[in-house]
Amino acid sequence: MTTDYQPQKIEPKWQKKWEEDGIYEADIDESQPKFYALTMLPYPSGDLHIGHWYAMTPSDARARYKRMMGYNVMFPIGFDAFGLPAEGAAIERGIHPREWTYNNIERMHGQLRSMGAMWDWRREAASCDPSYYKWTEWFFIQLYKHGLAYRKHSAVNWCPSCHTTLANEQVWGEDRHCERCKTPVVQKDMEQWFFRTTNYADELLDFPTIDWPDRVRTLQTNWIGRSEGADVVFRTEEGEEIPVFTTRPDTLWGATFMVFAPEHPLVNDITTPEQKEAVEAYKQQAARQSEIQRAAVDKEKTGVFTGGYAINPVNEERIPIWIADYVMMGYGSGAIMAVPAHDERDFAFARKYGLEIIPVIQPEGMDFDGETMQEAYVGEGKMINSAHFNGTVVSNEKGRANPGISKVIDWLEEKDMGEEAISYKLRDWLISRQRYWGAPIPMIHCEACGWNPVPEEELPVLLPDDVEWLPTGESPLKLHPTWKETTCPACNGPATRETDTMDTFMCSSWYHLRYLSPEYDQGPFDPKEYDYWMPVDTYTGGIEHATMHLIYTRFFHKAMRDIGVTKGPEPMLQLRNQGMVLAEDGEKMSKSRGNVVSPDDLVEKYGADTVRAYLMFFARWDLGGPWNSGGISGTQRWLRRVWALYTGTNPEGEPDSGAVDTLRRKLHLTLKSIGDDFEKFEFNTIISSLMELLNDMYDARRAGVAGTEAWAEALDIYARMMAPASPHIAEELWTEVLGKPYSVHDQPWPEVDEAATVVEEFTLIVQVNGKLRDRVQAPVGISDEEAEKLALASEGAQAHTDGKEIRKVIVVPGRLVNIVV
RNA sequence: GCCGAAGUGGCGGAACAGGCAGACGCGCGCGACUCAAACUCGCGUUCCCUUGAGGAUUGUGGGUUCGACUCCCACCUUCGGCACCA
């Protein structure tokens, strides 16, 4: 009667039935604990690739496991559907971005269904849908009304290939390239919309209530880049204030010159006529350089004297002001006090240009001389050359924890020369994009009234359909003849709409909220759904979003909490990152390299259950690694053997003594470890445990266990344990082969029978000098003395202790005996 | 340069509150089934040698310990992130 395992037949059948029956539809149910399992939403590129499968199927398996554990689990899916590739298709092939996007979504629906995941399709959301971006616009207005969205003129990152500005987080790597298209960005002076992420810098550094990987916390912490120190006000000779930020106010007496960023607004005022030419030349060169990119990493410092002087407030010293491109306009105040004796960069600069070096911190037993110092001293010591602070101890601590720094800050504040200050590397989030396919920024500009938000009752500001793309790559919104013409909400006079759209990371900052109630039209989400489901319990996705999406979405949540829209400190309680599946050659998969692994082909050949299991099995989920096409036959064989075991004929015979206990013990130990592994996201060992148990079940069947109660129990539990990883075959075996009530996915996770795992005997390891010499069977609970006796008497021990003096015997109860000779 | 992660058979990987290294799988070898192949099944598979009561072995070198893949110190390699951040 044995038929072959035919996934191509069973899988579509069950997928259809599960969806028709709505078994994965999760609704509010106060009688059950809720579990919101979320996986990062895909961009509708048109093809679900193996990386999506690698990210999603273990997340699905774990959501299924949680469901069987008695949680009311919601596992939604949707599309991050705005973005540039759709416009690329429009330019290249003349297809409207909407059409291209929805065609792709349609195709990906099929692919997502082929996975056999427990998506609740009723909760699907696509960010490009007007019913969605209406609320993206609405959120913008809330941020604007609460002073968290603002417009400013500044130097911004421009991607010449995408024809748009980018946020700081979206510029990557040494060559400062666009995160999306890898083109090096250039600097442009533009007026743009920003969100005040920096208001939340300190709160974003705090991860008290969430279980997130250290790696992500570290990346975010470094990205936010908090430094403690002081703002100190220097002055020009004319009395103009020059605020500077320093982390080392204790070295103020060693400031022998100042350095301004070339773009610093005071440069023109302080430059003397004699220096004008040199300064102008340097400024131009610096501007050009930032455009060509600063190629050299360790390039030599350059700079030019402005001819101007500043007064150091602590000692009234007159010090020269230079400009140099190692000072950035975007950090601190764009000007620094230079203390060459105690800062490596300032030291290099001072030596090169022959500037004075005055040591002000000195460790015990040293006698620094500015003329002869070989390098900057950055360690601890006592203050010298610092007036009444001489002798003050300076430690290696940062900020207030350092007694020297702390005392100087107190004194500066007392004398009104400066104050304690904290500086961050984090910049405000630039959200304007000069693109068409994004959520419109719902703002209107009027010559008379300035900027005003579109009245909320007029939302959404819809994207116009009749648009044209020029080969220049410019946004069609700007070029549209009438779209931007409107009236001012304040004075009713003629006004123009903002033609920029929002960064798509704004859309993805709140998609987990739209999933709650994608049809809801009284607000971005139904508060009842929010109160039941939020926060997200488990969030899975790639590490590459550590300093982009994952910072933005935390900011968004906190800002909205302060505005009164969301609740609680954090949106996602637990985060786990999967690794990346590389191509078989160890390189990144890409169409141009031709090394892409297609999940569709694999599903067609092996079935979804095999692909799912292999993705869970072939690598550590958090690390990923190169694809190995050969290995998949192993998981395919496993499922075939499972099938054969359930559908084959069993040999006649009575069970061997002990075989039943052995099987039950293994069964329940496996059950226990699989549960632990699901909790810990260790998916590879889940599959290997199932394989191991299967081997033991074959052994048990050979030993005549088939037909016993324990055998029936094993078949029952095994099918349930497989259900999360390989849902289709589990259902077929459960419902059709075992004839149990549909559906296996509505069954509770089996309970571990602790009694079954108990053993009477164990293998006692006998070591001599830490080396394995024998193994003997011993009863559980054996006394240390008995164990020692047993070990000493063993053959292996005898051979290695013969004629030697036994110095010591260590007994580890229930494990081993180590004899030291 | 700074921060972080990872180094275990031919390969992917198991095992770490310190206690049998190499589970599970791929690959490979031998055998069974077959006219043959595929499938399937069984056995074997860390390395070395003088083949046995043998030795070595978890990137390298030290250390702690009766005992180290696991803890500590130093270093090497690979991969990610940041990069003149004052």
XYZ file of N, CA, C and O in Angstrom, chain A residues 455-542:
352
model
N -4.948 70.452 5.728
C -5.935 70.124 6.766
C -6.190 68.615 6.805
O -6.299 67.985 5.756
N -6.266 68.061 8.011
C -6.350 66.604 8.143
C -7.547 66.009 7.423
O -7.479 64.890 6.914
N -8.644 66.764 7.347
C -9.832 66.202 6.688
C -9.626 66.104 5.172
O -10.405 65.455 4.487
N -8.585 66.753 4.645
C -8.327 66.668 3.207
C -7.379 65.533 2.843
O -7.058 65.331 1.678
N -6.866 64.837 3.855
C -5.941 63.732 3.579
C -6.701 62.561 2.976
O -7.881 62.383 3.284
N -6.101 61.751 2.167
C -4.690 61.859 1.779
C -4.454 62.833 0.634
O -5.334 63.034 -0.192
N -3.285 63.409 0.625
C -2.801 64.069 -0.580
C -2.431 62.942 -1.530
O -1.532 62.161 -1.233
N -3.197 62.823 -2.606
C -2.989 61.679 -3.507
C -1.919 61.980 -4.532
O -1.781 63.125 -4.988
N -1.192 60.944 -4.900
C -0.225 61.086 -5.990
C -1.004 61.193 -7.293
O -1.958 60.441 -7.506
N -0.630 62.099 -8.176
C -1.329 62.186 -9.461
C -0.940 60.998 -10.345
O 0.158 60.463 -10.215
N -1.879 60.578 -11.183
C -1.604 59.443 -12.067
C -0.867 59.843 -13.329
O -0.028 59.132 -13.830
N -1.274 61.011 -13.849
C -0.734 61.423 -15.155
C 0.630 62.080 -14.976
O 0.748 63.291 -14.895
N 1.626 61.254 -14.908
C 2.975 61.782 -14.693
C 3.919 61.271 -15.765
O 3.684 60.228 -16.380
N 4.965 62.037 -15.956
C 5.950 61.671 -16.979
C 7.331 61.702 -16.362
O 7.628 62.541 -15.528
N 8.166 60.805 -16.799
C 9.540 60.802 -16.307
C 10.460 61.354 -17.380
O 10.375 60.942 -18.548
N 11.285 62.271 -16.960
C 12.280 62.801 -17.889
C 13.553 61.976 -17.747
O 13.822 61.425 -16.684
N 14.346 61.936 -18.806
C 15.605 61.202 -18.708
C 16.553 61.800 -17.664
O 17.466 61.130 -17.197
N 16.288 63.034 -17.252
C 17.155 63.651 -16.247
C 17.008 62.978 -14.896
O 17.856 63.140 -14.026
N 15.941 62.214 -14.694
C 15.742 61.537 -13.425
C 15.022 62.396 -12.400
O 14.801 61.965 -11.280
N 14.630 63.586 -12.778
C 13.944 64.456 -11.826
C 12.558 63.922 -11.471
O 11.913 63.246 -12.275
N 12.101 64.300 -10.281
C 10.796 63.846 -9.838
C 9.687 64.430 -10.709
O 9.633 65.638 -10.939
N 8.768 63.586 -11.191
C 7.670 64.078 -12.022
C 6.691 64.969 -11.263
O 5.950 65.730 -11.891
N 6.697 64.895 -9.953
C 5.760 65.730 -9.192
C 6.070 67.201 -9.390
O 5.186 68.041 -9.525
N 7.359 67.489 -9.419
C 7.818 68.854 -9.579
C 7.407 69.383 -10.958
O 7.101 70.562 -11.125
N 7.418 68.481 -11.945
C 7.196 68.893 -13.328
C 5.722 68.867 -13.714
O 5.345 69.346 -14.770
N 4.910 68.275 -12.853
C 3.491 68.173 -13.170
C 2.889 69.571 -13.299
O 3.128 70.436 -12.448
N 2.112 69.796 -14.350
C 1.653 71.165 -14.621
C 0.737 71.744 -13.544
O 0.759 72.956 -13.297
N -0.113 70.923 -12.928
C -1.123 71.494 -12.031
C -1.102 70.953 -10.603
O -1.622 71.583 -9.686
N -0.504 69.763 -10.421
C -0.662 69.069 -9.140
C -0.289 69.912 -7.936
O -0.950 69.901 -6.912
N 0.796 70.678 -8.075
C 1.277 71.394 -6.893
C 0.482 72.677 -6.607
O 0.611 73.254 -5.538
N -0.341 73.096 -7.573
C -1.112 74.323 -7.362
C -2.272 74.049 -6.396
O -3.068 73.144 -6.604
N -2.359 74.858 -5.351
C -3.429 74.670 -4.381
C -3.695 76.001 -3.687
O -3.172 77.034 -4.112
N -4.499 75.956 -2.649
C -4.736 77.201 -1.908
C -4.210 77.063 -0.495
O -4.150 75.960 0.049
N -3.854 78.180 0.067
C -3.266 78.182 1.403
C -4.346 77.901 2.438
O -5.389 78.553 2.447
N -4.133 76.930 3.321
C -5.136 76.626 4.337
C -5.314 77.780 5.326
O -6.349 77.859 5.987
N -4.361 78.684 5.387
C -4.465 79.798 6.331
C -5.192 80.986 5.715
O -6.125 81.525 6.305
N -4.768 81.411 4.504
C -5.327 82.643 3.946
C -6.157 82.422 2.687
O -6.673 83.376 2.113
N -6.236 81.139 2.237
C -7.001 80.821 1.034
C -6.423 81.407 -0.249
O -7.019 81.297 -1.312
N -5.274 82.001 -0.137
C -4.604 82.532 -1.329
C -3.940 81.412 -2.096
O -3.903 80.265 -1.636
N -3.429 81.716 -3.278
C -2.744 80.685 -4.052
C -1.483 80.213 -3.325
O -0.771 81.022 -2.733
N -1.258 78.917 -3.365
C -0.101 78.353 -2.667
C 0.354 77.105 -3.413
O -0.343 76.624 -4.318
N 1.502 76.607 -3.030
C 2.017 75.407 -3.710
C 2.262 74.277 -2.712
O 2.635 74.503 -1.563
N 2.049 73.070 -3.219
C 2.307 71.882 -2.404
C 3.800 71.569 -2.376
O 4.513 71.838 -3.328
N 4.215 70.968 -1.288
C 5.540 70.338 -1.245
C 5.546 69.235 -2.296
O 4.612 68.418 -2.348
N 6.559 69.216 -3.155
C 6.605 68.175 -4.192
C 7.516 67.019 -3.805
O 7.616 66.047 -4.541
N 8.184 67.133 -2.670
C 8.996 65.995 -2.218
C 8.094 64.983 -1.520
O 7.057 65.339 -0.965
N 8.526 63.738 -1.552
C 7.808 62.679 -0.839
C 8.651 62.223 0.345
O 9.791 62.652 0.501
N 8.070 61.357 1.157
C 8.781 60.936 2.364
C 9.675 59.727 2.114
O 9.346 58.848 1.320
N 10.781 59.710 2.821
C 11.632 58.529 2.918
C 10.737 57.314 3.184
O 9.855 57.369 4.052
N 10.951 56.218 2.455
C 10.093 55.046 2.663
C 10.287 54.424 4.050
O 9.461 53.630 4.493
N 11.373 54.796 4.716
C 11.541 54.298 6.083
C 10.474 54.878 7.021
O 10.245 54.332 8.094
N 9.863 55.983 6.591
C 8.738 56.512 7.368
C 7.563 55.531 7.274
O 6.894 55.248 8.274
N 7.316 55.001 6.073
C 6.216 54.040 5.894
C 6.443 52.801 6.753
O 5.516 52.260 7.354
N 7.700 52.341 6.780
C 7.977 51.087 7.484
C 8.145 51.306 8.985
O 8.310 50.342 9.727
N 8.115 52.561 9.434
C 8.224 52.812 10.868
C 6.935 52.446 11.601
O 6.920 52.352 12.818
N 5.864 52.268 10.853
C 4.590 52.018 11.557
C 3.757 50.901 10.927
O 2.601 50.728 11.291
N 4.344 50.119 10.024
C 3.551 49.087 9.347
C 3.001 48.055 10.322
O 1.923 47.493 10.112
N 3.765 47.823 11.410
C 3.286 46.860 12.418
C 1.993 47.346 13.058
O 1.267 46.562 13.664
N 1.728 48.647 12.957
C 0.469 49.191 13.487
C -0.659 49.074 12.457
O -1.815 48.850 12.806
N -0.304 49.217 11.179
C -1.335 49.102 10.146
C -1.860 47.667 10.058
O -3.027 47.436 9.772
N -0.976 46.699 10.299
C -1.390 45.289 10.303
C -2.517 45.034 11.308
O -3.285 44.088 11.162
N -2.572 45.853 12.348
C -3.565 45.632 13.394
C -4.976 45.736 12.830
O -5.883 45.037 13.284
N -5.141 46.641 11.850
C -6.488 46.899 11.325
C -6.355 47.611 9.977
O -6.620 48.811 9.894
N -5.946 46.893 8.943
C -5.654 47.551 7.662
C -6.861 48.224 7.018
O -6.681 49.085 6.157
N -8.073 47.850 7.428
C -9.259 48.465 6.828
C -9.751 49.677 7.623
O -10.633 50.400 7.184
N -9.203 49.866 8.778
C -9.721 50.887 9.700
C -9.550 52.281 9.103
O -8.493 52.609 8.578
N -10.588 53.124 9.181
C -10.462 54.450 8.571
C -10.711 55.607 9.533
O -10.742 56.762 9.129
N -10.861 55.299 10.809
C -11.042 56.382 11.782
C -9.708 56.868 12.337
O -9.652 57.838 13.089
N -8.664 56.160 11.998
C -7.336 56.500 12.493
C -6.353 55.540 11.869
O -6.754 54.667 11.084
N -5.086 55.676 12.195
C -4.088 54.777 11.601
C -4.293 53.318 12.002
O -3.908 52.408 11.282
N -4.901 53.112 13.164
C -5.165 51.744 13.620
C -6.319 51.775 14.593
O -6.640 52.824 15.170
N -6.931 50.626 14.796
C -8.040 50.496 15.736
C -7.462 50.368 17.157
O -6.725 49.417 17.431
N -7.802 51.305 18.039
C -7.201 51.266 19.385
C -7.474 49.960 20.130
O -6.657 49.529 20.940
N -8.624 49.336 19.835
C -8.929 48.062 20.509
C -7.901 47.004 20.114
O -7.436 46.228 20.936
N -7.581 46.984 18.819
C -6.581 46.028 18.328
C -5.216 46.349 18.945
O -4.464 45.454 19.337
N -4.943 47.643 19.020
C -3.652 48.058 19.592
C -3.525 47.561 21.023
O -2.523 46.967 21.406
N -4.567 47.793 21.800
C -4.485 47.443 23.215
C -4.313 45.947 23.428
O -3.668 45.522 24.375
N -4.882 45.160 22.513
C -4.744 43.715 22.687
C -3.384 43.215 22.186
O -2.714 42.458 22.880
N -2.986 43.641 20.980
C -1.835 43.005 20.336
C -0.480 43.622 20.631
O 0.543 42.926 20.615
N -0.435 44.912 20.817
C 0.864 45.562 20.980
C 1.367 45.386 22.406
O 0.561 45.283 23.330
N 2.685 45.387 22.618
C 3.741 45.506 21.610
C 4.012 44.192 20.886
O 3.522 43.136 21.291
N 4.794 44.296 19.824
C 5.240 43.119 19.094
C 6.062 42.252 20.042
O 6.927 42.748 20.751
N 5.761 40.963 20.073
C 6.475 40.076 20.995
C 7.809 39.602 20.438
O 8.800 39.559 21.153
N 7.801 39.199 19.179
C 9.058 38.769 18.556
C 9.158 39.409 17.187
O 8.229 39.320 16.386
N 10.284 40.040 16.937
C 10.508 40.701 15.655
C 11.746 40.079 15.039
O 12.784 39.982 15.698
N 11.640 39.631 13.800
C 12.793 39.011 13.154
C 13.111 39.712 11.847
O 12.218 40.158 11.130
N 14.389 39.790 11.551
C 14.806 40.437 10.313
C 16.311 40.577 10.263
O 17.024 40.099 11.153
N 16.777 41.240 9.229
C 18.222 41.327 8.988
C 18.893 42.397 9.833
O 18.291 43.412 10.182
